[in-house]
Amino acid sequence: MNHMHWPALVTLAALTLCFATVATVGRARGKYGVAAPATTGHEMFERAFRVQMNTLENAVIFLPALWLCAFFFGPLTASALGGVWLVGRVWYAVSYLREPRSRGSGFVLAFVAWGTLMIAASWGVLRGLIGA
Amino acid sequence: MNHMHWPALVTLAALTLCFATVATVGRARGKYGVAAPATTGHEMFERAFRVQMNTLENAVIFLPALWLCAFFFGPLTASALGGVWLVGRVWYAVSYLREPRSRGSGFVLAFVAWGTLMIAASWGVLRGLIGA
Amino acid sequence: MNHMHWPALVTLAALTLCFATVATVGRARGKYGVAAPATTGHEMFERAFRVQMNTLENAVIFLPALWLCAFFFGPLTASALGGVWLVGRVWYAVSYLREPRSRGSGFVLAFVAWGTLMIAASWGVLRGLIGA
């Protein structure tokens, strides 16, 4: 068994989460009468839109960190941290849609997971560069 | 010949499409007098801006799906589906700029291609995880 | 020593830059009183927000170009061009926050680095496809 299947599985879950936030915006367009290309006009639509954008922004910096950690530190550590990130991002999305001010805990959990991935990846990359 | 050149070629085409939608926004800023950092103010600018954002959002979930499918299912299947995605996204961009309500067909075509990439990638990843 | 450590290092730096622009938006929300989910309301907040979005958009097309160039052309060329891109993007971010009209030079530098990455990657991919 190739351990790289685990970060691949985390990646598929992260892509599915991104898609779910996009689908939520699509539904909110219809439900709250915000026709494209507008991105403002109803508080609930704007929440869904911000969740989508924030999830996307975070996925863009998460996926490369996940794979750098997988290749230069270890795929199982990367996948475990990636799982924590996923929990934090789902928590964030659900909380934000209910009440923007409650989004902090999930956001912080995902951020800590991302920061740890970055530190582990940097450790692996720098260790390799100095030939250790 | 390494079959991974084909998903690489699809990736280069997708990046070029992203760049083309960014360039369209840049031109629309001048043409319709929407100075940065504003992102609203003229319907035609807002269409170009939404096309750019939507293309970007979709590229973020497309490229990892393309490469997971290439590595865990097969590079030629991935590249063929990636070609369909490209056709759908170009169709979407051109339609949206003309008339936002006509964007559906290209969007759906690209979405079906992406969904198929995700299913093929998941199949390959899960098959590997259960040791088949 | 594996030369792929160099594009990995450039990627870590690019992710850190993305994070820095996100953190700047977070601080600007508090400083200029723009509560989520709003993304407008104060010129200085809007500058920080546009820098974040533009950095993100560019990172999305930069990272795949960097790695395609690294694998299909050469990791050291890719990393050197990636370093130029980083300098351009930091210059852009700092300039834009001070004065949006001065953002041109850094933007152009990063764009030229990206274009060169795309050309080198395309050369490597096409050379492989024709079996050279």
XYZ file of C-alpha atoms in Angstrom:
396
model
C 0.000 0.000 0.000
C 1.250 3.409 -0.984
C 0.915 5.875 1.895
C 0.398 8.693 -0.611
C -3.192 7.432 -0.939
C -3.962 9.106 2.398
C -3.116 12.710 1.430
C -4.940 11.945 -1.843
C -8.039 11.028 0.176
C -7.745 14.227 2.253
C -7.419 16.206 -1.004
C -10.595 14.634 -2.412
C -12.436 15.545 0.811
C -11.126 19.142 0.666
C -12.244 19.469 -2.982
C -15.668 18.118 -2.012
C -15.879 20.725 0.773
C -15.004 23.498 -1.696
C -17.697 22.227 -4.033
C -20.247 22.117 -1.198
C -19.584 25.801 -0.368
C -19.976 26.707 -4.060
C -23.266 24.797 -4.227
C -24.451 26.655 -1.110
C -23.827 29.981 -2.858
C -25.733 28.762 -5.921
C -28.732 27.821 -3.774
C -28.497 31.146 -1.867
C -28.653 33.055 -5.196
C -32.067 31.542 -5.883
C -33.350 31.565 -2.300
C -32.500 35.221 -1.545
C -32.988 36.609 -5.072
C -29.408 37.723 -5.776
C -29.029 37.329 -9.568
C -25.531 36.914 -11.076
C -23.230 38.838 -11.410
C -24.188 40.626 -8.152
C -22.450 39.359 -5.001
C -24.270 41.559 -2.488
C -27.899 42.333 -1.672
C -28.897 39.951 1.141
C -27.086 39.205 4.395
C -27.617 35.427 4.137
C -26.298 35.339 0.562
C -23.258 37.368 1.603
C -22.509 34.888 4.401
C -22.600 31.958 1.959
C -20.435 33.923 -0.485
C -17.839 34.774 2.175
C -17.749 31.138 3.340
C -17.088 30.038 -0.244
C -14.359 32.619 -0.816
C -12.702 31.944 2.531
C -12.810 28.174 2.015
C -11.302 28.630 -1.445
C -8.571 30.963 -0.213
C -7.674 28.506 2.510
C -7.747 25.479 0.206
C -5.259 27.259 -2.087
C -2.694 27.485 0.712
C -3.713 24.172 2.336
C -3.301 21.737 -0.586
C 0.327 22.665 -1.442
C 1.236 22.600 2.281
C -0.411 19.151 2.611
C 1.572 17.696 -0.301
C 4.876 19.334 0.629
C 4.456 17.880 4.118
C 3.529 14.486 2.603
C 6.605 14.369 0.350
C 9.236 16.093 2.506
C 8.122 15.104 6.024
C 5.742 12.123 5.877
C 2.378 11.232 4.283
C 0.726 9.950 7.466
C 1.586 13.054 9.534
C 0.373 15.189 6.613
C -2.890 13.268 6.360
C -3.602 13.439 10.110
C -3.040 17.226 10.108
C -5.120 17.441 6.929
C -7.960 15.652 8.726
C -7.818 18.233 11.534
C -7.893 21.024 8.920
C -11.008 19.466 7.349
C -12.806 19.304 10.709
C -11.923 22.965 11.381
C -13.089 24.135 7.948
C -16.425 22.291 8.108
C -16.987 23.681 11.622
C -16.103 27.186 10.348
C -18.512 26.938 7.370
C -21.454 25.700 9.432
C -20.856 28.298 12.184
C -20.452 31.232 9.783
C -23.703 30.437 7.962
C -25.524 30.449 11.326
C -23.801 33.452 12.872
C -20.663 35.185 11.442
C -19.326 36.059 14.914
C -19.183 32.372 15.936
C -16.772 31.400 13.135
C -13.630 31.749 15.248
C -13.131 28.265 16.744
C -13.243 26.287 13.489
C -11.117 28.915 11.779
C -8.444 28.750 14.504
C -8.405 24.918 14.520
C -7.878 24.797 10.732
C -5.272 27.550 10.968
C -3.262 25.682 13.609
C -3.375 22.521 11.448
C -2.179 24.534 8.438
C 0.601 26.180 10.451
C 1.789 22.786 11.699
C 1.797 21.437 8.115
C 3.908 24.452 7.070
C 6.383 23.912 9.936
C 6.704 20.169 9.241
C 7.081 20.792 5.481
C 9.683 23.537 6.079
C 11.601 21.235 8.405
C 11.656 18.484 5.771
C 12.598 20.826 2.927
C 15.356 22.646 4.842
C 16.776 19.369 6.198
C 16.996 18.158 2.604
C 18.647 21.404 1.411
C 21.407 21.261 3.993
C 21.984 17.629 3.001
C 21.144 16.117 6.385
C 6.962 8.893 -24.000
C 5.671 9.729 -20.561
C 1.860 9.876 -20.488
C 2.045 12.479 -17.699
C 2.842 15.020 -20.430
C -0.845 15.018 -21.372
C -2.267 16.207 -18.026
C 0.650 18.688 -18.005
C -0.561 20.035 -21.365
C -4.156 20.299 -20.072
C -2.810 22.149 -17.005
C -0.935 24.657 -19.194
C -4.134 25.256 -21.196
C -6.159 25.743 -17.985
C -3.593 28.244 -16.648
C -3.721 30.095 -19.969
C -7.536 30.256 -19.708
C -7.254 31.666 -16.165
C -4.815 34.269 -17.434
C -7.131 35.185 -20.333
C -10.019 35.840 -17.910
C -7.715 38.011 -15.747
C -6.614 39.975 -18.828
C -10.283 40.487 -19.768
C -10.928 42.049 -16.349
C -7.903 44.323 -16.793
C -9.196 45.527 -20.167
C -12.730 45.973 -18.747
C -11.308 48.215 -15.955
C -10.065 50.655 -18.608
C -12.971 50.299 -21.034
C -15.756 50.813 -18.463
C -13.882 53.186 -16.139
C -13.792 51.013 -13.005
C -10.554 52.055 -11.236
C -8.919 49.620 -8.781
C -9.707 48.666 -6.006
C -13.424 48.917 -6.943
C -14.990 45.713 -8.315
C -18.416 47.110 -9.100
C -19.779 50.082 -11.049
C -20.553 48.767 -14.552
C -22.521 45.670 -15.553
C -20.019 44.639 -18.257
C -17.077 44.947 -15.837
C -18.950 42.898 -13.251
C -19.561 40.146 -15.802
C -15.844 39.960 -16.648
C -15.012 39.975 -12.933
C -17.456 37.165 -12.153
C -16.106 35.095 -15.076
C -12.569 35.529 -13.710
C -13.557 34.594 -10.168
C -15.657 31.636 -11.261
C -12.917 30.355 -13.591
C -10.389 30.689 -10.770
C -12.635 28.938 -8.238
C -13.192 26.106 -10.660
C -9.518 25.811 -11.617
C -8.662 25.437 -7.909
C -10.835 22.318 -7.630
C -10.120 21.125 -11.194
C -6.309 20.922 -11.175
C -5.981 18.696 -8.073
C -8.783 16.434 -9.382
C -7.024 16.209 -12.769
C -3.712 15.143 -11.201
C -5.238 12.759 -8.660
C -7.106 11.092 -11.545
C -3.868 11.046 -13.608
C -1.839 9.376 -10.839
C -4.425 7.104 -9.224
C -6.640 6.183 -12.212
C -4.836 6.959 -15.486
C -3.241 9.966 -17.237
C -5.048 9.526 -20.557
C -8.527 9.294 -18.991
C -7.656 12.330 -16.868
C -6.472 14.297 -19.904
C -9.556 13.468 -21.992
C -11.858 14.591 -19.151
C -9.635 17.649 -18.687
C -10.127 18.506 -22.366
C -13.912 18.359 -21.908
C -13.586 20.611 -18.839
C -11.600 23.133 -20.906
C -14.246 23.197 -23.653
C -16.969 23.732 -21.044
C -15.087 26.536 -19.275
C -14.287 28.433 -22.500
C -17.940 28.078 -23.574
C -19.039 29.338 -20.122
C -16.720 32.376 -20.242
C -17.755 33.438 -23.743
C -21.487 32.935 -22.984
C -21.377 34.798 -19.654
C -19.678 37.845 -21.159
C -22.440 37.999 -23.813
C -25.387 37.225 -21.566
C -25.134 35.953 -17.930
C -28.309 33.854 -18.233
C -26.810 31.769 -21.092
C -23.870 30.529 -19.001
C -25.555 27.263 -18.000
C -24.530 24.802 -20.759
C -20.765 25.362 -20.592
C -20.921 25.405 -16.802
C -22.763 22.076 -16.683
C -20.416 20.438 -19.225
C -17.349 21.456 -17.191
C -19.063 20.382 -13.987
C -19.848 16.908 -15.350
C -16.211 16.541 -16.474
C -15.022 17.591 -13.000
C -17.453 15.208 -11.280
C -16.238 12.337 -13.456
C -12.599 13.194 -12.619
C -13.508 13.138 -8.913
C -15.260 9.755 -9.227
C -12.383 8.199 -11.201
C -9.804 9.650 -8.765
C -11.793 8.426 -5.736
C -12.081 4.973 -7.291
C -8.313 4.826 -7.820
C -7.477 6.163 -4.359
C -9.929 3.909 -2.484
C -8.872 0.842 -4.516
C -5.286 1.583 -3.431
C -6.263 2.064 0.227
C -8.048 -1.291 0.458
C -4.988 -2.889 -1.144
C -6.731 -4.165 -4.297
C 20.597 16.419 -2.584
C 17.323 16.470 -4.425
C 16.933 19.633 -6.536
C 13.144 19.472 -6.048
C 13.771 20.963 -2.592
C 14.272 24.359 -4.250
C 10.827 24.684 -5.874
C 9.468 23.330 -2.571
C 11.188 26.210 -0.756
C 9.777 28.739 -3.252
C 6.314 27.217 -2.722
C 6.608 27.587 1.072
C 7.584 31.250 0.585
C 4.641 31.841 -1.785
C 2.217 30.252 0.714
C 3.655 32.450 3.461
C 3.120 35.529 1.259
C -0.519 34.494 0.662
C -0.986 34.083 4.391
C 0.567 37.510 5.063
C -1.912 39.192 2.697
C -4.808 37.353 4.412
C -3.542 38.474 7.838
C -3.350 42.067 6.532
C -7.041 41.902 5.559
C -7.906 40.530 9.000
C -6.108 43.425 10.693
C -7.706 45.942 8.298
C -11.189 44.621 9.245
C -10.555 45.660 12.836
C -8.622 48.848 12.128
C -11.115 50.332 9.635
C -14.294 48.875 11.158
C -15.399 46.662 8.264
C -17.216 43.735 9.941
C -17.517 40.409 8.087
C -19.150 39.562 5.693
C -18.805 43.087 4.172
C -15.849 43.566 1.803
C -16.309 47.283 1.150
C -16.701 50.404 3.290
C -13.207 51.867 3.659
C -10.622 52.585 0.954
C -7.712 51.181 3.005
C -9.614 47.949 3.732
C -10.483 47.604 0.050
C -6.817 47.965 -0.903
C -5.815 45.171 1.505
C -8.683 43.021 0.205
C -7.696 43.550 -3.439
C -4.050 42.736 -2.629
C -5.169 39.488 -0.998
C -7.429 38.496 -3.883
C -4.858 39.406 -6.529
C -2.075 37.559 -4.686
C -4.337 34.509 -4.383
C -5.368 34.613 -8.054
C -1.744 34.845 -9.085
C -0.596 32.105 -6.709
C -3.206 29.770 -8.262
C -1.631 30.133 -11.709
C 1.938 30.453 -10.373
C 2.289 27.244 -8.340
C 1.267 24.813 -11.125
C 3.509 26.690 -13.603
C 6.407 26.493 -11.110
C 6.056 22.728 -10.688
C 5.446 21.965 -14.368
C 8.616 23.946 -15.136
C 10.459 22.097 -12.337
C 9.462 18.639 -13.612
C 9.449 19.153 -17.380
C 12.214 21.762 -17.812
C 14.384 21.893 -14.692
C 14.010 22.567 -10.947
C 16.789 25.172 -10.690
C 15.478 27.301 -13.581
C 11.983 27.017 -12.088
C 13.214 28.062 -8.640
C 15.174 31.066 -9.956
C 12.108 32.291 -11.898
C 9.992 31.563 -8.825
C 12.306 33.781 -6.763
C 11.794 36.645 -9.239
C 8.017 36.104 -9.026
C 8.208 36.343 -5.217
C 10.148 39.624 -5.364
C 7.598 41.050 -7.826
C 4.609 39.974 -5.731
C 6.006 41.388 -2.464
C 6.843 44.667 -4.273
C 3.288 44.719 -5.715
C 1.646 44.136 -2.316
C 3.658 46.806 -0.509
C 3.142 49.355 -3.326
C -0.594 48.730 -3.646
C -1.207 49.205 0.086
C 0.598 52.562 -0.100
C -0.854 53.789 -3.398
C -2.888 51.620 -5.842
C -1.533 53.477 -8.907
C 2.060 52.493 -8.062
C 1.389 48.744 -8.199
C 2.518 48.367 -11.829
C 6.256 47.573 -11.559
C 6.011 44.668 -9.127
C 3.011 43.299 -11.000
C 4.868 43.376 -14.331
C 8.005 41.764 -12.859
C 5.979 38.875 -11.405
C 4.017 38.560 -14.647
C 7.199 38.292 -16.748
C 8.532 35.605 -14.364
C 5.236 33.695 -14.666
C 5.213 34.009 -18.465
C 8.775 32.683 -18.629
C 7.819 29.742 -16.386
C 4.893 28.982 -18.725
C 7.130 29.132 -21.821
C 9.819 26.904 -20.265
C 7.173 24.436 -19.001
C 5.440 24.357 -22.406
C 8.786 23.758 -24.114
C 9.524 20.844 -21.797
C 6.037 19.328 -22.103
C 5.820 19.647 -25.898
C 9.369 18.302 -26.346
C 8.290 15.267 -24.321
C 5.064 14.814 -26.311
C 6.851 14.751 -29.671
C 9.269 12.226 -28.204
C 12.408 14.379 -28.512
